[in-house]
PDB file of C-alpha atoms and ligand atoms in Angstrom:
ATOM      1  CA  MET A   1     -13.231  -0.639 -19.386  1.00 90.00           C
ATOM      2  CA  ILE A   2     -12.057  -3.533 -21.574  1.00 95.00           C
ATOM      3  CA  ILE A   3      -9.925  -2.191 -24.367  1.00 97.00           C
ATOM      4  CA  GLU A   4      -7.772  -4.409 -26.555  1.00 98.00           C
ATOM      5  CA  SER A   5      -4.335  -3.423 -27.728  1.00 98.00           C
ATOM      6  CA  THR A   6      -3.280  -2.912 -31.214  1.00 97.00           C
ATOM      7  CA  LEU A   7       0.409  -3.633 -30.407  1.00 98.00           C
ATOM      8  CA  ARG A   8       1.689  -6.973 -31.552  1.00 98.00           C
ATOM      9  CA  PRO A   9       4.032  -9.189 -29.389  1.00 97.00           C
ATOM     10  CA  GLU A  10       6.369 -10.047 -32.222  1.00 97.00           C
ATOM     11  CA  ASN A  11       7.232  -6.254 -32.516  1.00 98.00           C
ATOM     12  CA  ALA A  12       8.159  -5.828 -28.786  1.00 98.00           C
ATOM     13  CA  LEU A  13      11.620  -4.624 -27.710  1.00 98.00           C
ATOM     14  CA  SER A  14      11.723  -7.025 -24.975  1.00 98.00           C
ATOM     15  CA  ARG A  15       9.823  -9.954 -23.579  1.00 98.00           C
ATOM     16  CA  THR A  16      10.512 -11.270 -20.143  1.00 98.00           C
ATOM     17  CA  THR A  17       8.849 -14.041 -18.185  1.00 98.00           C
ATOM     18  CA  VAL A  18       8.549 -13.601 -14.472  1.00 98.00           C
ATOM     19  CA  ASN A  19       8.269 -17.044 -12.781  1.00 97.00           C
ATOM     20  CA  ALA A  20       5.653 -17.868 -10.279  1.00 95.00           C
ATOM     21  CA  GLY A  21       6.603 -16.272  -7.006  1.00 95.00           C
ATOM     22  CA  ASP A  22       9.520 -14.490  -8.468  1.00 97.00           C
ATOM     23  CA  HIS A  23      10.449 -10.650  -8.805  1.00 98.00           C
ATOM     24  CA  TYR A  24      11.346  -8.259 -11.513  1.00 98.00           C
ATOM     25  CA  ILE A  25      13.054  -4.787 -11.604  1.00 98.00           C
ATOM     26  CA  GLY A  26      13.742  -2.685 -14.745  1.00 98.00           C
ATOM     27  CA  THR A  27      13.202   0.579 -16.387  1.00 98.00           C
ATOM     28  CA  VAL A  28      10.513   1.777 -18.846  1.00 98.00           C
ATOM     29  CA  LYS A  29      11.496   4.904 -20.841  1.00 98.00           C
ATOM     30  CA  GLN A  30       8.989   7.787 -21.471  1.00 98.00           C
ATOM     31  CA  GLY A  31       6.898   7.058 -24.399  1.00 98.00           C
ATOM     32  CA  GLN A  32       7.372   3.216 -24.096  1.00 98.00           C
ATOM     33  CA  THR A  33       4.540   0.871 -23.513  1.00 98.00           C
ATOM     34  CA  LEU A  34       4.704  -1.865 -20.831  1.00 98.00           C
ATOM     35  CA  ARG A  35       2.150  -4.757 -20.982  1.00 98.00           C
ATOM     36  CA  ILE A  36       1.766  -7.050 -18.053  1.00 98.00           C
ATOM     37  CA  LEU A  37       0.384 -10.416 -19.245  1.00 98.00           C
ATOM     38  CA  ASP A  38      -1.373 -12.831 -16.903  1.00 97.00           C
ATOM     39  CA  LEU A  39      -0.171 -16.043 -18.655  1.00 97.00           C
ATOM     40  CA  GLU A  40      -2.197 -18.708 -16.901  1.00 96.00           C
ATOM     41  CA  GLY A  41      -4.795 -16.450 -15.252  1.00 94.00           C
ATOM     42  CA  ASN A  42      -5.795 -15.568 -11.813  1.00 92.00           C
ATOM     43  CA  GLN A  43      -2.368 -14.183 -10.634  1.00 94.00           C
ATOM     44  CA  ALA A  44      -1.660 -11.001  -8.822  1.00 95.00           C
ATOM     45  CA  ALA A  45       1.267  -8.688  -9.853  1.00 97.00           C
ATOM     46  CA  ASP A  46       2.159  -6.490  -6.864  1.00 97.00           C
ATOM     47  CA  THR A  47       3.719  -3.505  -8.599  1.00 98.00           C
ATOM     48  CA  LEU A  48       5.717  -0.329  -7.519  1.00 98.00           C
ATOM     49  CA  PHE A  49       6.696   2.544  -9.777  1.00 98.00           C
ATOM     50  CA  PHE A  50       9.415   5.166  -9.096  1.00 98.00           C
ATOM     51  CA  SER A  51      10.624   8.178 -11.233  1.00 98.00           C
ATOM     52  CA  ALA A  52      14.047   6.922 -12.669  1.00 98.00           C
ATOM     53  CA  ASP A  53      15.409  10.403 -12.344  1.00 98.00           C
ATOM     54  CA  ASP A  54      14.528  10.818  -8.592  1.00 97.00           C
ATOM     55  CA  THR A  55      13.454   7.582  -6.694  1.00 97.00           C
ATOM     56  CA  ALA A  56      11.894   9.859  -3.979  1.00 97.00           C
ATOM     57  CA  GLU A  57       9.125  10.394  -6.518  1.00 98.00           C
ATOM     58  CA  ARG A  58       7.018   7.190  -6.462  1.00 98.00           C
ATOM     59  CA  TYR A  59       3.556   5.898  -7.429  1.00 98.00           C
ATOM     60  CA  SER A  60       0.990   7.156  -5.074  1.00 98.00           C
ATOM     61  CA  ALA A  61      -2.251   5.237  -4.330  1.00 98.00           C
ATOM     62  CA  MET A  62      -3.876   8.062  -2.605  1.00 97.00           C
ATOM     63  CA  ASP A  63      -3.213  10.734  -5.185  1.00 98.00           C
ATOM     64  CA  THR A  64      -4.146   8.240  -8.000  1.00 98.00           C
ATOM     65  CA  VAL A  65      -7.446   7.379  -6.346  1.00 98.00           C
ATOM     66  CA  ARG A  66      -8.327  11.095  -5.418  1.00 98.00           C
ATOM     67  CA  GLU A  67      -7.536  12.352  -9.004  1.00 97.00           C
ATOM     68  CA  GLN A  68      -9.613   9.762 -10.798  1.00 97.00           C
ATOM     69  CA  GLY A  69     -12.337   9.595  -8.126  1.00 97.00           C
ATOM     70  CA  ALA A  70     -12.331   5.797  -8.339  1.00 96.00           C
ATOM     71  CA  VAL A  71     -10.594   2.925  -6.367  1.00 96.00           C
ATOM     72  CA  TYR A  72     -10.075   0.575  -9.229  1.00 97.00           C
ATOM     73  CA  LEU A  73      -7.689   0.950 -12.148  1.00 98.00           C
ATOM     74  CA  THR A  74      -8.544   0.287 -15.745  1.00 98.00           C
ATOM     75  CA  THR A  75      -8.188   1.726 -19.275  1.00 98.00           C
ATOM     76  CA  GLY A  76      -7.809   5.472 -19.001  1.00 98.00           C
ATOM     77  CA  SER A  77      -6.539   5.441 -15.405  1.00 98.00           C
ATOM     78  CA  LYS A  78      -3.583   7.718 -14.786  1.00 98.00           C
ATOM     79  CA  LEU A  79      -1.127   6.530 -12.042  1.00 98.00           C
ATOM     80  CA  ILE A  80      -0.128   9.532 -10.074  1.00 98.00           C
ATOM     81  CA  SER A  81       3.222  10.125  -8.399  1.00 98.00           C
ATOM     82  CA  SER A  82       3.887  11.529  -4.826  1.00 98.00           C
ATOM     83  CA  GLU A  83       4.478  14.790  -6.636  1.00 98.00           C
ATOM     84  CA  GLY A  84       1.120  14.977  -8.389  1.00 98.00           C
ATOM     85  CA  ARG A  85       2.539  14.055 -11.783  1.00 98.00           C
ATOM     86  CA  THR A  86       1.369  11.331 -14.133  1.00 98.00           C
ATOM     87  CA  MET A  87       3.798   8.475 -14.357  1.00 98.00           C
ATOM     88  CA  LEU A  88       1.819   6.197 -16.557  1.00 98.00           C
ATOM     89  CA  THR A  89      -1.440   6.056 -18.276  1.00 98.00           C
ATOM     90  CA  LEU A  90      -3.341   2.632 -18.739  1.00 98.00           C
ATOM     91  CA  THR A  91      -4.077   2.393 -22.574  1.00 98.00           C
ATOM     92  CA  ALA A  92      -5.311  -1.108 -22.802  1.00 98.00           C
ATOM     93  CA  ASP A  93      -7.019  -3.625 -20.415  1.00 98.00           C
ATOM     94  CA  THR A  94      -8.529  -6.942 -21.085  1.00 98.00           C
ATOM     95  CA  CYS A  95      -9.045  -7.874 -17.422  1.00 97.00           C
ATOM     96  CA  GLY A  96     -11.282  -4.778 -16.595  1.00 95.00           C
ATOM     97  CA  ARG A  97     -10.211  -4.062 -12.905  1.00 95.00           C
ATOM     98  CA  HIS A  98      -6.998  -3.645 -10.889  1.00 97.00           C
ATOM     99  CA  ASP A  99      -6.638  -3.134  -7.139  1.00 96.00           C
ATOM    100  CA  THR A 100      -5.155  -0.046  -5.361  1.00 97.00           C
ATOM    101  CA  LEU A 101      -6.105  -0.804  -1.796  1.00 95.00           C
ATOM    102  CA  GLY A 102      -5.220  -4.421  -0.903  1.00 92.00           C
ATOM    103  CA  GLY A 103      -1.533  -3.758  -0.286  1.00 93.00           C
ATOM    104  CA  ALA A 104       1.060  -6.522  -0.472  1.00 94.00           C
ATOM    105  CA  CYS A 105       1.590  -9.774   1.437  1.00 94.00           C
ATOM    106  CA  ALA A 106       4.519  -9.884   4.022  1.00 92.00           C
ATOM    107  CA  SER A 107       5.753 -12.151   6.624  1.00 89.00           C
ATOM    108  CA  GLU A 108       4.046 -10.143   9.310  1.00 88.00           C
ATOM    109  CA  SER A 109       0.621  -9.959   7.693  1.00 87.00           C
ATOM    110  CA  ASN A 110       0.730 -13.653   6.878  1.00 88.00           C
ATOM    111  CA  THR A 111       1.513 -14.338  10.626  1.00 89.00           C
ATOM    112  CA  VAL A 112      -1.430 -12.012  11.869  1.00 86.00           C
ATOM    113  CA  ARG A 113      -3.969 -13.093   9.107  1.00 85.00           C
ATOM    114  CA  TYR A 114      -3.232 -16.792   8.922  1.00 85.00           C
ATOM    115  CA  ASP A 115      -1.121 -18.514  11.377  1.00 85.00           C
ATOM    116  CA  LEU A 116       2.281 -18.372  13.222  1.00 85.00           C
ATOM    117  CA  GLU A 117       3.641 -21.176  11.164  1.00 87.00           C
ATOM    118  CA  LYS A 118       3.006 -19.230   7.853  1.00 83.00           C
ATOM    119  CA  ARG A 119       5.740 -16.703   9.124  1.00 82.00           C
ATOM    120  CA  HIS A 120       8.434 -18.383   6.872  1.00 82.00           C
ATOM    121  CA  MET A 121       6.459 -18.502   3.606  1.00 86.00           C
ATOM    122  CA  HIS A 122       7.754 -16.415   0.695  1.00 90.00           C
ATOM    123  CA  SER A 123       5.911 -13.112   0.483  1.00 95.00           C
ATOM    124  CA  CYS A 124       5.666  -9.895  -1.832  1.00 97.00           C
ATOM    125  CA  ARG A 125       7.680  -7.910   0.581  1.00 96.00           C
ATOM    126  CA  ASP A 126      10.580 -10.398   0.563  1.00 96.00           C
ATOM    127  CA  ASN A 127      10.514 -10.338  -3.225  1.00 97.00           C
ATOM    128  CA  TRP A 128      10.945  -6.573  -3.389  1.00 98.00           C
ATOM    129  CA  MET A 129      13.719  -6.521  -0.783  1.00 97.00           C
ATOM    130  CA  GLN A 130      15.387  -9.276  -2.754  1.00 97.00           C
ATOM    131  CA  ALA A 131      15.058  -7.321  -5.927  1.00 98.00           C
ATOM    132  CA  ILE A 132      16.476  -4.093  -4.609  1.00 97.00           C
ATOM    133  CA  ALA A 133      19.310  -5.872  -2.660  1.00 97.00           C
ATOM    134  CA  ASN A 134      20.405  -7.621  -5.887  1.00 97.00           C
ATOM    135  CA  HIS A 135      20.224  -4.408  -7.939  1.00 98.00           C
ATOM    136  CA  PRO A 136      21.763  -1.540  -5.916  1.00 97.00           C
ATOM    137  CA  GLU A 137      22.193   0.247  -9.140  1.00 98.00           C
ATOM    138  CA  TYR A 138      18.687   1.531  -8.998  1.00 98.00           C
ATOM    139  CA  GLY A 139      19.345   3.289  -5.706  1.00 96.00           C
ATOM    140  CA  LEU A 140      16.090   1.948  -3.829  1.00 98.00           C
ATOM    141  CA  SER A 141      16.159   1.075  -0.211  1.00 96.00           C
ATOM    142  CA  LYS A 142      13.829  -0.533   2.311  1.00 95.00           C
ATOM    143  CA  ARG A 143      12.283   2.940   3.003  1.00 95.00           C
ATOM    144  CA  ASP A 144      11.024   3.080  -0.549  1.00 96.00           C
ATOM    145  CA  ILE A 145       8.855   0.004  -0.291  1.00 96.00           C
ATOM    146  CA  THR A 146       5.363   1.402   0.074  1.00 94.00           C
ATOM    147  CA  HIS A 147       1.842   0.990  -0.900  1.00 94.00           C
ATOM    148  CA  ASN A 148       1.356  -0.755  -4.352  1.00 98.00           C
ATOM    149  CA  ILE A 149      -0.783  -1.612  -7.156  1.00 98.00           C
ATOM    150  CA  ASN A 150      -2.182  -5.174  -7.475  1.00 96.00           C
ATOM    151  CA  PHE A 151      -2.710  -5.668 -11.076  1.00 98.00           C
ATOM    152  CA  PHE A 152      -5.180  -8.495 -11.827  1.00 96.00           C
ATOM    153  CA  MET A 153      -6.142  -8.709  -8.152  1.00 93.00           C
ATOM    154  CA  ASN A 154      -9.772  -8.713  -7.121  1.00 90.00           C
ATOM    155  CA  VAL A 155     -10.427  -6.682  -4.048  1.00 90.00           C
ATOM    156  CA  PRO A 156     -13.965  -5.656  -4.081  1.00 91.00           C
ATOM    157  CA  VAL A 157     -15.238  -2.853  -1.624  1.00 92.00           C
ATOM    158  CA  THR A 158     -18.420  -3.941   0.016  1.00 91.00           C
ATOM    159  CA  ALA A 159     -21.459  -1.870   0.451  1.00 92.00           C
ATOM    160  CA  ASP A 160     -20.610  -0.932   3.882  1.00 93.00           C
ATOM    161  CA  GLY A 161     -17.040   0.021   2.829  1.00 91.00           C
ATOM    162  CA  GLY A 162     -15.187  -3.179   3.773  1.00 91.00           C
ATOM    163  CA  LEU A 163     -12.473  -4.871   1.760  1.00 89.00           C
ATOM    164  CA  THR A 164     -12.507  -8.667   0.746  1.00 87.00           C
ATOM    165  CA  PHE A 165      -9.973 -10.650  -1.161  1.00 83.00           C
ATOM    166  CA  GLU A 166     -12.046 -12.633  -3.673  1.00 85.00           C
ATOM    167  CA  ASP A 167     -11.347 -15.100  -6.200  1.00 82.00           C
ATOM    168  CA  GLY A 168      -9.626 -13.536  -9.392  1.00 82.00           C
ATOM    169  CA  ILE A 169     -11.572 -12.103 -12.281  1.00 89.00           C
ATOM    170  CA  SER A 170      -8.475 -12.472 -14.616  1.00 93.00           C
ATOM    171  CA  ALA A 171      -7.927 -15.434 -16.879  1.00 94.00           C
ATOM    172  CA  PRO A 172      -5.212 -16.914 -19.112  1.00 96.00           C
ATOM    173  CA  GLY A 173      -3.930 -14.229 -21.627  1.00 97.00           C
ATOM    174  CA  LYS A 174      -5.569 -11.389 -19.941  1.00 98.00           C
ATOM    175  CA  TYR A 175      -3.425  -8.178 -19.881  1.00 98.00           C
ATOM    176  CA  VAL A 176      -3.079  -4.562 -18.865  1.00 98.00           C
ATOM    177  CA  GLU A 177      -0.992  -2.175 -20.885  1.00 98.00           C
ATOM    178  CA  MET A 178       0.395   1.336 -19.864  1.00 98.00           C
ATOM    179  CA  VAL A 179       2.414   4.024 -21.540  1.00 98.00           C
ATOM    180  CA  ALA A 180       5.104   5.797 -19.522  1.00 98.00           C
ATOM    181  CA  GLU A 181       4.779   9.517 -19.295  1.00 98.00           C
ATOM    182  CA  MET A 182       8.302   9.679 -17.627  1.00 98.00           C
ATOM    183  CA  ASP A 183      11.179   7.231 -17.291  1.00 98.00           C
ATOM    184  CA  VAL A 184      10.175   4.873 -14.533  1.00 98.00           C
ATOM    185  CA  ILE A 185      11.675   1.962 -12.575  1.00 98.00           C
ATOM    186  CA  VAL A 186       9.197  -0.900 -12.397  1.00 98.00           C
ATOM    187  CA  LEU A 187       9.445  -3.158  -9.331  1.00 98.00           C
ATOM    188  CA  ILE A 188       7.153  -6.341  -9.491  1.00 98.00           C
ATOM    189  CA  SER A 189       6.586  -9.161  -7.056  1.00 98.00           C
ATOM    190  CA  ASN A 190       4.815 -11.974  -8.952  1.00 97.00           C
ATOM    191  CA  CYS A 191       2.769 -12.615  -5.721  1.00 96.00           C
ATOM    192  CA  PRO A 192       3.712 -16.071  -4.049  1.00 94.00           C
ATOM    193  CA  GLN A 193       0.749 -15.786  -1.587  1.00 90.00           C
ATOM    194  CA  LEU A 194      -0.949 -19.329  -0.883  1.00 86.00           C
ATOM    195  CA  ASN A 195      -3.270 -18.358   1.823  1.00 83.00           C
ATOM    196  CA  ASN A 196      -5.952 -16.536   0.124  1.00 82.00           C
ATOM    197  CA  PRO A 197      -7.457 -16.797  -3.314  1.00 81.00           C
ATOM    198  CA  CYS A 198      -5.536 -13.794  -4.946  1.00 82.00           C
ATOM    199  CA  ASN A 199      -3.731 -16.380  -7.048  1.00 84.00           C
ATOM    200  CA  GLY A 200      -6.296 -18.993  -7.043  1.00 83.00           C
ATOM    201  CA  TYR A 201      -4.022 -20.745  -4.505  1.00 87.00           C
ATOM    202  CA  ASN A 202      -1.576 -21.592  -7.363  1.00 91.00           C
ATOM    203  CA  PRO A 203       1.111 -18.935  -8.206  1.00 95.00           C
ATOM    204  CA  THR A 204       1.834 -18.855 -12.058  1.00 96.00           C
ATOM    205  CA  PRO A 205       4.004 -16.961 -14.331  1.00 98.00           C
ATOM    206  CA  ILE A 206       3.519 -13.606 -15.908  1.00 98.00           C
ATOM    207  CA  GLU A 207       5.152 -11.920 -19.002  1.00 98.00           C
ATOM    208  CA  LEU A 208       6.335  -8.418 -19.276  1.00 98.00           C
ATOM    209  CA  LEU A 209       6.402  -6.904 -22.769  1.00 98.00           C
ATOM    210  CA  ILE A 210       7.955  -3.622 -23.572  1.00 98.00           C
ATOM    211  CA  TRP A 211       7.284  -1.655 -26.961  1.00 98.00           C
ATOM    212  CA  GLY A 212       9.535   1.339 -27.938  1.00 95.00           C
TER     213      GLY A 212
HETATM  214 ZN1   ZN B   1       1.691 -11.157  -2.360  1.00 76.67          ZN
END
């Protein structure tokens, strides 16, 4: 559902640009609002959430899909943890649909799906691994890297239950906004994928805004 935010960027506590193909790790406190802004459009933001108090508790795609009875995320969706608790609630969305099923790109999947010579292309999994290696203070390890949300990514489920990666439905300036229901660690790969249309074959920057 398309709902615009009433929050104003000039009142944000922080504004961070994540460059094309780059990564981000940070904390959003309970009650704060996070906006992910697709600056130039058609960009997938591969995102994982962890409880800041206990990183063993994390965003769970299957619990989220089951509890809301739908596979896409939009305004009103609650992101459910592996412990069955609400981590964040989506409060505004001008894109209209976000993917829970497509997963993230990796060296291995690029090799299997596209070509052996794609093996060394940068991927979302590389991004996450780099982020947690550069920031050991968050206490995350390789084992914590699991299924993710693809904000802005268009992965329609076909009538016979198949998945397809389609050209994006996002556009410059579209955003999704969510309020944290607990202190959460946010780990984002601003997807560098060049082999399918998830970024329109042209990865671009996103902006992260946090309001108190
Ligand atoms: Zn990716």
